[in-house]
Coordinates of C-alpha atoms and ligand atoms in Angstrom, one line a residue:
X1259 CA -6.8 -11.0 5.9
X1260 CA -3.2 -10.1 5.2
X1261 CA -0.7 -12.8 5.7
X1262 CA 1.3 -11.9 8.8
X1263 CA 4.8 -10.8 8.0
X1264 CA 7.4 -13.4 8.8
X1265 CA 11.0 -14.5 8.0
X1266 CA 11.9 -18.1 7.1
X1267 CA 14.2 -19.7 9.7
X1268 CA 17.9 -19.0 9.2
X1269 CA 19.5 -21.9 7.4
X1270 CA 16.5 -22.5 5.0
X1271 CA 17.7 -23.3 1.5
X1272 CA 17.2 -20.2 -0.6
X1273 CA 18.4 -18.3 -3.6
X1274 CA 21.1 -15.8 -2.6
X1275 CA 20.5 -12.1 -3.3
X1276 CA 23.6 -9.9 -3.6
X1277 CA 22.8 -6.3 -2.9
X1278 CA 25.2 -4.2 -4.8
X1279 CA 26.2 -0.5 -4.4
X1280 CA 27.8 1.5 -7.1
X1281 CA 31.1 1.3 -5.2
X1282 CA 30.9 -2.4 -4.5
X1283 CA 29.9 -3.5 -8.0
X1284 CA 33.4 -4.1 -9.5
X1285 CA 34.4 -6.5 -6.8
X1286 CA 31.2 -8.4 -6.9
X1287 CA 31.3 -8.7 -10.7
X1288 CA 34.8 -10.1 -10.6
X1289 CA 33.6 -12.9 -8.4
X1290 CA 31.0 -14.0 -11.0
X1291 CA 31.5 -16.7 -13.6
X1292 CA 32.4 -15.7 -17.1
X1293 CA 28.9 -16.6 -18.2
X1294 CA 27.2 -14.5 -15.5
X1295 CA 29.5 -11.6 -16.3
X1296 CA 28.5 -11.9 -19.9
X1297 CA 24.9 -12.1 -19.0
X1298 CA 25.0 -9.0 -16.8
X1299 CA 26.6 -7.2 -19.7
X1300 CA 24.0 -8.5 -22.2
X1301 CA 21.1 -7.3 -20.1
X1302 CA 22.9 -4.1 -19.3
X1303 CA 22.8 -4.5 -15.6
X1304 CA 24.1 -1.6 -13.5
X1305 CA 24.0 -1.3 -9.7
X1306 CA 21.4 1.6 -9.9
X1307 CA 18.8 1.7 -7.1
X1308 CA 16.2 -0.9 -7.6
X1309 CA 17.7 -2.6 -10.7
X1310 CA 17.7 -6.4 -10.7
X1311 CA 19.1 -9.3 -12.6
X1312 CA 18.3 -13.0 -12.1
X1313 CA 21.2 -15.2 -13.0
X1314 CA 20.4 -18.7 -14.2
X1315 CA 22.2 -21.8 -13.1
X1316 CA 23.2 -24.7 -15.3
X1317 CA 19.8 -26.3 -14.6
X1318 CA 18.0 -23.2 -15.8
X1319 CA 16.8 -22.2 -12.4
X1320 CA 17.5 -18.9 -10.7
X1321 CA 20.9 -19.4 -9.1
X1322 CA 21.6 -16.0 -7.9
X1323 CA 20.1 -12.5 -7.8
X1324 CA 21.9 -9.2 -8.1
X1325 CA 20.0 -6.1 -6.8
X1326 CA 21.2 -2.5 -7.2
X1327 CA 21.4 -0.3 -4.0
X1328 CA 22.4 2.8 -5.9
X1329 CA 24.5 5.6 -4.4
X1330 CA 25.0 6.1 -0.6
X1331 CA 22.5 8.5 0.8
X1332 CA 19.7 7.0 -1.4
X1333 CA 16.5 5.4 -0.3
X1334 CA 17.3 3.2 2.7
X1335 CA 14.1 1.1 2.1
X1336 CA 15.2 0.3 -1.5
X1337 CA 15.2 -3.5 -0.7
X1338 CA 11.5 -3.1 -0.2
X1339 CA 11.2 -3.3 -4.0
X1340 CA 12.5 -6.9 -4.0
X1341 CA 9.3 -8.7 -3.1
X1342 CA 7.6 -7.1 -6.0
X1343 CA 10.3 -8.0 -8.5
X1344 CA 11.1 -11.6 -7.6
X1345 CA 9.2 -14.7 -8.5
X1346 CA 7.7 -16.7 -5.5
X1347 CA 10.2 -18.8 -3.6
X1348 CA 12.8 -18.5 -0.8
X1349 CA 15.6 -16.0 -0.9
X1350 CA 18.4 -15.0 1.4
X1351 CA 20.8 -12.1 1.4
X1352 CA 24.2 -13.2 0.2
X1353 CA 27.1 -13.7 2.6
X1354 CA 29.8 -11.2 2.2
X1355 CA 27.6 -8.3 1.1
X1356 CA 29.1 -5.0 0.1
X1357 CA 29.8 -2.3 2.6
X1358 CA 26.7 -0.2 1.7
X1359 CA 24.4 -3.0 2.8
X1360 CA 22.5 -3.2 6.2
X1361 CA 20.8 -6.6 6.6
X1362 CA 18.4 -5.5 9.3
X1363 CA 17.2 -2.5 7.3
X1364 CA 16.9 -4.6 4.2
X1365 CA 14.9 -7.3 6.0
X1366 CA 12.5 -4.7 7.4
X1367 CA 12.2 -3.0 4.0
X1368 CA 11.5 -6.5 2.5
X1369 CA 8.7 -7.1 5.0
X1370 CA 7.2 -3.6 4.6
X1371 CA 7.3 -4.0 0.9
X1372 CA 5.6 -7.4 1.0
X1373 CA 2.4 -6.0 2.4
X1374 CA -0.8 -6.4 0.4
X1375 CA -4.3 -5.5 1.4
X1376 CA -6.2 -8.7 0.8
X1377 CA -9.5 -8.2 2.7
X1378 CA -11.5 -8.2 -0.5
X1379 CA -9.3 -9.8 -3.0
X1380 CA -6.5 -12.4 -2.8
X1381 CA -3.0 -11.3 -3.7
X1382 CA -0.6 -13.5 -5.7
X1383 CA 2.0 -15.5 -3.8
X1384 CA 4.9 -13.4 -2.8
X1385 CA 8.6 -14.4 -2.3
X1386 CA 9.9 -15.1 1.2
X1387 CA 13.1 -14.0 2.9
X1388 CA 15.3 -16.1 5.2
X1389 CA 16.1 -14.3 8.4
X1390 CA 19.6 -12.8 8.0
X1391 CA 22.2 -13.8 10.5
X1392 CA 23.2 -11.4 13.2
X1393 CA 20.0 -9.3 13.2
X1394 CA 17.1 -9.3 15.7
X1395 CA 14.7 -11.1 13.4
X1396 CA 11.9 -11.3 16.0
X1397 CA 12.0 -7.5 16.5
X1398 CA 11.9 -6.9 12.7
X1399 CA 8.9 -9.2 12.4
X1400 CA 7.2 -7.5 15.4
X1401 CA 7.6 -4.0 13.8
X1402 CA 6.4 -5.2 10.3
X1403 CA 3.4 -7.0 11.8
X1404 CA 2.4 -3.9 13.7
X1405 CA 2.7 -1.8 10.6
X1406 CA 0.6 -4.4 8.6
X1407 CA -2.1 -4.3 11.2
X1408 CA -2.3 -0.5 11.1
X1409 CA -2.2 -0.4 7.3
X1410 CA -5.1 -2.9 7.2
X1411 CA -7.1 -0.6 9.5
X1412 CA -6.5 2.5 7.3
X1413 CA -7.2 0.5 4.1
X1414 CA -10.5 -0.9 5.4
X1415 CA -13.3 1.3 4.1
X1416 CA -15.7 3.0 6.5
X1417 CA -18.6 0.7 5.7
X1418 CA -16.5 -2.1 7.4
X1419 CA -14.7 0.0 9.9
X1420 CA -16.7 2.3 12.2
X1421 CA -16.1 3.3 15.8
X1422 CA -17.1 -0.2 17.0
X1423 CA -14.6 -1.9 14.7
X1424 CA -11.8 0.5 15.9
X1425 CA -12.8 -0.6 19.4
X1426 CA -12.6 -4.3 18.3
X1427 CA -9.1 -3.7 17.0
X1428 CA -8.0 -2.3 20.3
X1429 CA -9.6 -5.1 22.2
X1430 CA -7.9 -7.7 20.0
X1431 CA -4.5 -6.0 20.5
X1432 CA -5.2 -5.9 24.3
X1433 CA -6.0 -9.6 24.3
X1434 CA -2.7 -10.4 22.5
X1435 CA -0.7 -8.5 25.1
X1436 CA -2.6 -8.9 28.4
X1437 CA -3.8 -5.2 28.4
X1438 CA -7.0 -3.9 29.8
X1439 CA -9.6 -1.9 27.8
X1440 CA -12.3 0.4 29.1
X1441 CA -14.7 2.2 26.8
X1442 CA -16.8 5.2 27.5
X1443 CA -19.9 5.9 25.4
X1444 CA -23.5 7.0 25.6
X1445 CA -24.5 9.3 28.5
X1446 CA -21.1 8.9 30.2
X1447 CA -19.4 10.1 27.1
X1448 CA -21.7 13.1 26.8
X1449 CA -21.0 14.0 30.4
X1450 CA -17.2 13.3 30.6
X1451 CA -16.0 13.9 27.0
X1452 CA -18.6 16.3 25.6
X1453 CA -16.7 17.2 22.5
X1454 CA -16.1 13.6 21.5
X1455 CA -19.9 13.1 21.9
X1456 CA -20.8 16.3 20.0
X1457 CA -18.6 15.4 17.0
X1458 CA -19.8 11.8 16.8
X1459 CA -23.5 12.0 17.7
X1460 CA -24.8 12.5 14.2
X1461 CA -23.7 9.0 13.2
X1462 CA -25.8 6.0 14.0
X1463 CA -22.5 4.3 14.9
X1464 CA -22.0 5.6 18.4
X1465 CA -18.9 7.7 19.3
X1466 CA -16.7 6.4 22.1
X1467 CA -13.4 6.9 24.0
X1468 CA -11.3 3.7 23.9
X1469 CA -8.8 3.5 26.8
X1470 CA -6.2 0.7 26.8
X1471 CA -3.8 0.3 29.7
X1472 CA -0.8 -2.0 30.0
X1473 CA 2.4 -2.5 32.1
X1474 CA 3.6 -2.2 35.6
X1475 CA 2.3 0.4 38.0
X1476 CA 5.7 1.6 39.0
X1477 CA 7.0 2.2 35.5
X1478 CA 7.2 5.5 33.6
X1479 CA 3.8 6.5 32.1
X1480 CA 3.6 6.9 28.3
X1481 CA 0.2 8.0 26.9
X1482 CA -0.5 7.7 23.2
X1483 CA -3.5 9.4 21.8
X1484 CA -4.8 8.7 18.2
X1485 CA -7.4 10.5 16.2
X1486 CA -10.0 7.8 15.3
X1487 CA -12.4 9.5 12.8
X1488 CA -13.7 6.4 10.9
X1489 CA -15.0 8.7 8.2
X1490 CA -14.8 12.5 7.8
X1491 CA -17.5 13.9 5.7
X1492 CA -16.7 17.3 7.1
X1493 CA -20.0 17.4 8.9
X1494 CA -22.4 20.2 8.0
X1495 CA -19.4 22.1 6.6
X1496 CA -19.4 19.2 4.1
X1497 CA -16.3 18.4 2.0
X1498 CA -16.5 18.4 -1.8
X1499 CA -16.2 15.0 -3.3
X1500 CA -12.5 15.2 -4.1
X1501 CA -11.8 16.1 -0.5
X1502 CA -14.0 13.3 0.9
X1503 CA -12.7 10.5 -1.3
X1504 CA -9.9 9.3 0.9
X1505 CA -11.5 10.2 4.3
X1506 CA -11.7 6.5 5.4
X1507 CA -8.1 7.2 6.3
X1508 CA -9.0 9.8 8.9
X1509 CA -8.4 7.2 11.6
X1510 CA -4.7 7.0 10.5
X1511 CA -3.7 8.6 13.8
X1512 CA -5.4 5.8 15.7
X1513 CA -3.8 3.2 13.4
X1514 CA -0.4 4.7 14.1
X1515 CA -1.0 4.8 17.9
X1516 CA -2.3 1.2 17.8
X1517 CA 0.8 0.1 15.8
X1518 CA 3.2 1.9 18.2
X1519 CA 1.4 0.4 21.2
X1520 CA 1.7 -3.1 19.5
X1521 CA 5.4 -2.7 19.1
X1522 CA 5.9 -1.4 22.7
X1523 CA 3.9 -4.2 24.3
X1524 CA 5.2 -7.0 22.0
X1525 CA 8.7 -6.2 22.8
X1526 CA 7.9 -5.7 26.5
X1527 CA 9.4 -2.3 27.1
X1528 CA 9.6 -1.3 30.7
X1529 CA 6.9 1.4 30.6
X1530 CA 3.3 1.8 31.7
X1531 CA 1.3 2.4 28.5
X1532 CA -2.0 4.1 28.1
X1533 CA -3.6 4.4 24.7
X1534 CA -6.5 6.7 24.2
X1535 CA -8.6 6.7 21.0
X1536 CA -11.5 8.9 20.6
X1537 CA -13.4 7.0 17.9
X1538 CA -16.2 8.8 16.0
X1539 CA -17.7 9.2 12.5
X1540 CA -18.1 12.9 11.5
X1541 CA -21.4 12.5 9.8
X1542 CA -24.3 14.7 8.5
X1543 CA -27.7 14.4 10.1
X1544 CA -30.4 16.5 11.7
X1545 CA -28.7 16.2 15.0
X1546 CA -25.2 17.0 13.8
X1547 CA -23.3 19.8 15.6
X1548 CA -23.3 23.0 13.7
X1549 CA -21.2 26.0 12.7
X1550 CA -21.7 28.6 15.5
X1551 CA -22.5 26.0 18.2
X1552 CA -20.6 26.5 21.4
X1553 CA -19.3 23.3 23.0
X1554 CA -18.2 22.7 26.6
X1555 CA -15.0 20.6 26.7
X1556 CA -13.8 18.2 29.3
X1557 CA -11.1 20.7 30.3
X1558 CA -13.8 23.3 31.1
X1559 CA -12.9 25.6 28.2
X1560 CA -15.8 26.6 25.9
X1561 CA -15.2 26.2 22.2
X1562 CA -17.0 28.0 19.4
X1563 CA -17.4 25.9 16.3
X1564 CA -16.1 27.9 13.3
X1565 CA -16.0 24.8 11.1
X1566 CA -17.4 21.3 11.7
X1567 CA -14.7 20.0 9.5
X1568 CA -12.1 20.8 12.1
X1569 CA -13.4 17.9 14.1
X1570 CA -10.2 16.1 14.9
X1571 CA -8.8 18.7 17.3
X1572 CA -12.2 18.6 19.2
X1573 CA -12.1 14.9 19.9
X1574 CA -8.4 15.0 20.6
X1575 CA -8.8 17.9 23.0
X1576 CA -11.0 15.9 25.4
X1577 CA -8.7 12.9 25.2
X1578 CA -5.7 15.2 25.8
X1579 CA -7.4 16.7 28.8
X1580 CA -7.7 13.3 30.4
X1581 CA -4.1 12.5 29.5
X1582 CA -2.8 15.8 31.0
X1583 CA -4.5 15.1 34.3
X1584 CA -2.5 11.8 34.6
X1585 CA 0.9 13.6 34.6
X1586 CA 2.5 11.4 32.0
X1587 CA 6.2 11.2 31.5
X1588 CA 5.6 11.3 27.8
X1589 CA 2.5 12.3 25.9
X1590 CA 2.2 11.7 22.1
X1591 CA -0.7 12.3 19.9
X1592 CA -1.1 11.2 16.3
X1593 CA -3.6 12.7 13.9
X1594 CA -4.5 13.2 10.2
X1595 CA -5.3 16.7 11.4
X1596 CA -4.8 19.3 8.7
X1597 CA -4.5 19.6 4.9
X1598 CA -2.2 22.5 5.7
X1599 CA 0.5 20.1 7.0
X1600 CA 0.3 18.2 3.7
X1601 CA 0.6 21.4 1.7
X1602 CA 3.7 22.3 3.7
X1603 CA 5.5 19.0 3.8
X1604 CA 3.8 16.6 1.3
X1605 CA 2.5 13.2 2.0
X1606 CA 5.7 11.4 3.1
X1607 CA 6.9 13.8 5.8
X1608 CA 4.6 14.1 8.8
X1609 CA 4.9 17.3 10.8
X1610 CA 5.7 17.2 14.5
X1611 CA 5.3 19.9 17.2
X1612 CA 6.8 20.0 20.7
X1613 CA 7.9 22.8 23.1
X1614 CA 10.7 20.6 24.3
X1615 CA 13.9 21.2 22.2
X1616 CA 15.8 18.2 23.6
X1617 CA 12.7 15.9 22.9
X1618 CA 12.6 17.3 19.4
X1619 CA 16.2 16.3 18.9
X1620 CA 15.4 12.8 20.2
X1621 CA 12.5 12.6 17.7
X1622 CA 14.8 13.5 14.8
X1623 CA 17.4 10.9 15.9
X1624 CA 14.7 8.2 16.2
X1625 CA 13.2 9.2 12.8
X1626 CA 16.6 8.6 11.3
X1627 CA 17.3 5.3 13.1
X1628 CA 13.8 3.9 12.3
X1629 CA 13.7 5.3 8.7
X1630 CA 10.5 7.0 9.6
X1631 CA 11.1 10.7 8.5
X1632 CA 9.4 13.7 10.1
X1633 CA 9.9 17.4 10.2
X1634 CA 9.5 19.8 13.1
X1635 CA 7.2 22.8 12.9
X1636 CA 6.9 25.6 15.4
X1637 CA 4.3 26.1 18.1
X1638 CA 4.5 29.8 17.4
X1639 CA 2.6 31.2 20.4
X1640 CA 1.6 34.5 18.9
X1641 CA -0.6 32.7 16.4
X1642 CA -2.8 31.5 19.3
X1643 CA -4.6 34.9 18.8
X1644 CA -5.9 33.5 15.5
X1645 CA -8.1 31.2 17.5
X1646 CA -9.8 33.9 19.5
X1647 CA -13.6 33.8 19.7
X1648 CA -16.1 36.6 20.6
X1649 CA -18.4 34.3 22.5
X1650 CA -16.3 31.4 23.8
X1651 CA -12.8 30.8 25.3
X1652 CA -11.6 29.9 21.8
X1653 CA -12.7 29.0 18.3
X1654 CA -11.9 25.7 16.8
X1655 CA -10.5 27.3 13.6
X1656 CA -8.7 30.5 12.6
X1657 CA -10.7 32.7 10.3
X1658 CA -8.0 33.1 7.8
X1659 CA -5.9 31.0 5.4
X1660 CA -2.6 31.2 7.4
X1661 CA -0.6 28.6 9.4
X1662 CA -3.4 25.9 9.6
X1663 CA -1.2 23.2 10.9
X1664 CA 0.3 25.5 13.6
X1665 CA -3.0 26.8 14.8
X1666 CA -4.3 23.2 15.0
X1667 CA -1.3 22.3 17.1
X1668 CA -1.7 25.4 19.3
X1669 CA -5.4 24.5 19.8
X1670 CA -4.4 21.0 21.1
X1671 CA -1.8 22.5 23.5
X1672 CA -4.5 24.5 25.3
X1673 CA -6.0 21.2 26.5
X1674 CA -2.7 19.6 27.8
X1675 CA -1.0 22.7 29.3
X1676 CA 0.8 20.9 32.2
X1677 CA 2.5 18.2 30.1
X1678 CA 5.7 19.7 28.6
X1679 CA 6.9 16.4 27.2
X1680 CA 4.2 16.4 24.6
X1681 CA 4.7 15.6 20.9
X1682 CA 1.9 16.2 18.4
X1683 CA 2.2 14.4 15.0
X1684 CA 0.2 15.7 12.0
X1685 CA 0.4 12.9 9.5
X1686 CA -1.1 11.9 6.1
X1687 CA -1.5 8.2 6.6
X1688 CA -1.4 7.3 3.0
X1689 CA 1.0 6.5 0.2
X1690 CA -0.3 8.2 -3.0
X1691 CA 2.0 6.0 -5.1
X1692 CA 4.1 2.9 -4.5
X1693 CA 7.7 3.4 -3.4
X1694 CA 10.1 0.8 -2.0
X1695 CA 8.7 -0.6 1.2
X1696 CA 5.7 1.7 1.0
X1697 CA 2.9 0.2 -1.2
X1698 CA 0.2 2.6 -2.5
X1699 CA -2.6 2.9 0.0
X1700 CA -2.9 3.2 3.8
X1701 CA 0.4 3.9 5.7
X1702 CA 1.4 3.8 9.3
X1703 CA 3.5 6.9 9.8
X1704 CA 5.6 7.8 12.9
X1705 CA 4.9 4.5 14.9
X1706 CA 8.4 3.0 14.2
X1707 CA 10.0 6.2 15.3
X1708 CA 8.0 6.4 18.4
X1709 CA 8.8 2.8 19.3
X1710 CA 12.5 3.7 18.8
X1711 CA 12.1 6.8 21.0
X1712 CA 10.5 4.9 23.9
X1713 CA 13.0 2.1 23.5
X1714 CA 16.0 4.5 23.8
X1715 CA 14.5 6.5 26.7
X1716 CA 13.5 3.5 28.7
X1717 CA 15.8 0.6 27.5
X1718 CA 14.8 -2.9 28.3
X1719 CA 17.9 -3.9 30.3
X1720 CA 18.7 -0.7 32.1
Ligands
BES3023 N1 -9.1 15.0 8.3 C1 -9.0 16.4 7.9 C2 -7.6 16.8 7.5 C3 -7.0 16.2 6.3 C4 -7.5 16.4 5.0 C5 -5.9 15.4 6.4 C6 -6.9 15.9 4.0 C7 -5.3 14.8 5.4 C8 -5.8 15.1 4.1 C9 -9.5 17.3 9.0 O1 -10.5 16.9 9.8 C10 -9.9 18.6 8.3 O2 -10.9 18.5 7.6 N2 -9.2 19.7 8.5 C11 -9.5 20.9 7.8 C12 -9.4 22.0 8.9 C13 -10.0 23.3 8.5 C14 -11.5 23.2 8.4 C15 -9.6 24.3 9.5 C16 -8.5 21.1 6.7 O3 -7.3 20.9 6.9 O4 -9.0 21.6 5.7
MN3024 MN1 -12.4 17.3 9.0
ZN3025 ZN1 -10.7 14.9 10.0

């Protein structure tokens, strides 16, 4: 599997890397030898974002690296490009970096950019970074490790990652952190979580609710819920091939929730954590749930199925009903829920929904701090009428083409009505192309921001 992210011990001999902003370039250039200045001119080096020059020493080896940061306000993960540009070996960030440089952010970007999915094919050796002085290296490694774990889950195709393997991932995480796991499946699932059962029953790989608990009884309760659809064919409302191609990533919400839980537990935040993952495969079979079926939900509401491809909200609804009954201090769900959210905001910007304006502000602040961007969308209550059904309490889809991400979010709210401190993330879980720190493929979105949010709300040494 993937090599775990790590940083070399501080003090390890390594090639220095000077990260240069447009403003800082003149000063750094003046400090270079005549030969190196001439070399930079010869290769036309400029401190533009992502540009690099390797400066040779007398012995012909790489003596120093210059790396362009670009203008202020650019990509804060730009240093995530370095592992893909440098030859294997040990590197460290130069002492006396320019003012535009943040060593902690750069080290995180480096580790995020070092990720390769190696389950089926080895990746070439990658360069290593020495832990910069004055940063919490252990925390950076914990964050990057959790992201790598989540990316591996998203990248693993559905033939090797079904509901049972999602459960195994939760059990492994629990074992690492001394958490407990309970799993509901079979008849108990059909009785207590009827919509999770209905969505998952067409697959020979049994649906289940995974329930992880960790932390001290007296601490504030944080419940994370992650959509764990191992593969989404659409069900009987089957997706066309282009729409199905990437649907191994439909457990990207579960991956984000697992990664956030990993960060919270690994750094020992003073909360009581509960992680709920409804894990299913939305498959096609003679016993699949159908358009027009009416399901009873855990919350007691009846739900008419307008479209079997709107399965995520069904399984989340039963998990949210359980969460709501526990009166959490904070409830967060993560889901690759709608194509509409992607149309609105694109792949890099998950949508979030909450009724609580001050919580929304905290989410935006944490998104900025954690370099994990999101955008708020409205829980516009009048649109709830779009989910009306003629035979049941509500339909799982709106009939028309409008506001698909909002109606999905409003659907979820019906099942957790008591919990006001509720955030719903509608995320994509995939990088369509490589960008610094974000290699093409499975992505863990919103977990770093959620970790930051919980850490600020319930600080470790309060
Ligand atoms: N998993 C999909 C949503 C999705 C599709 C996320 C593509 C990211 C990329 C979800 O289960 C789904 O199929 N949603 C439907 C809902 C519709 C039937 C109301 C959608 O968005 O088309
Ligand atoms: Mn679907
Ligand atoms: Zn889905």
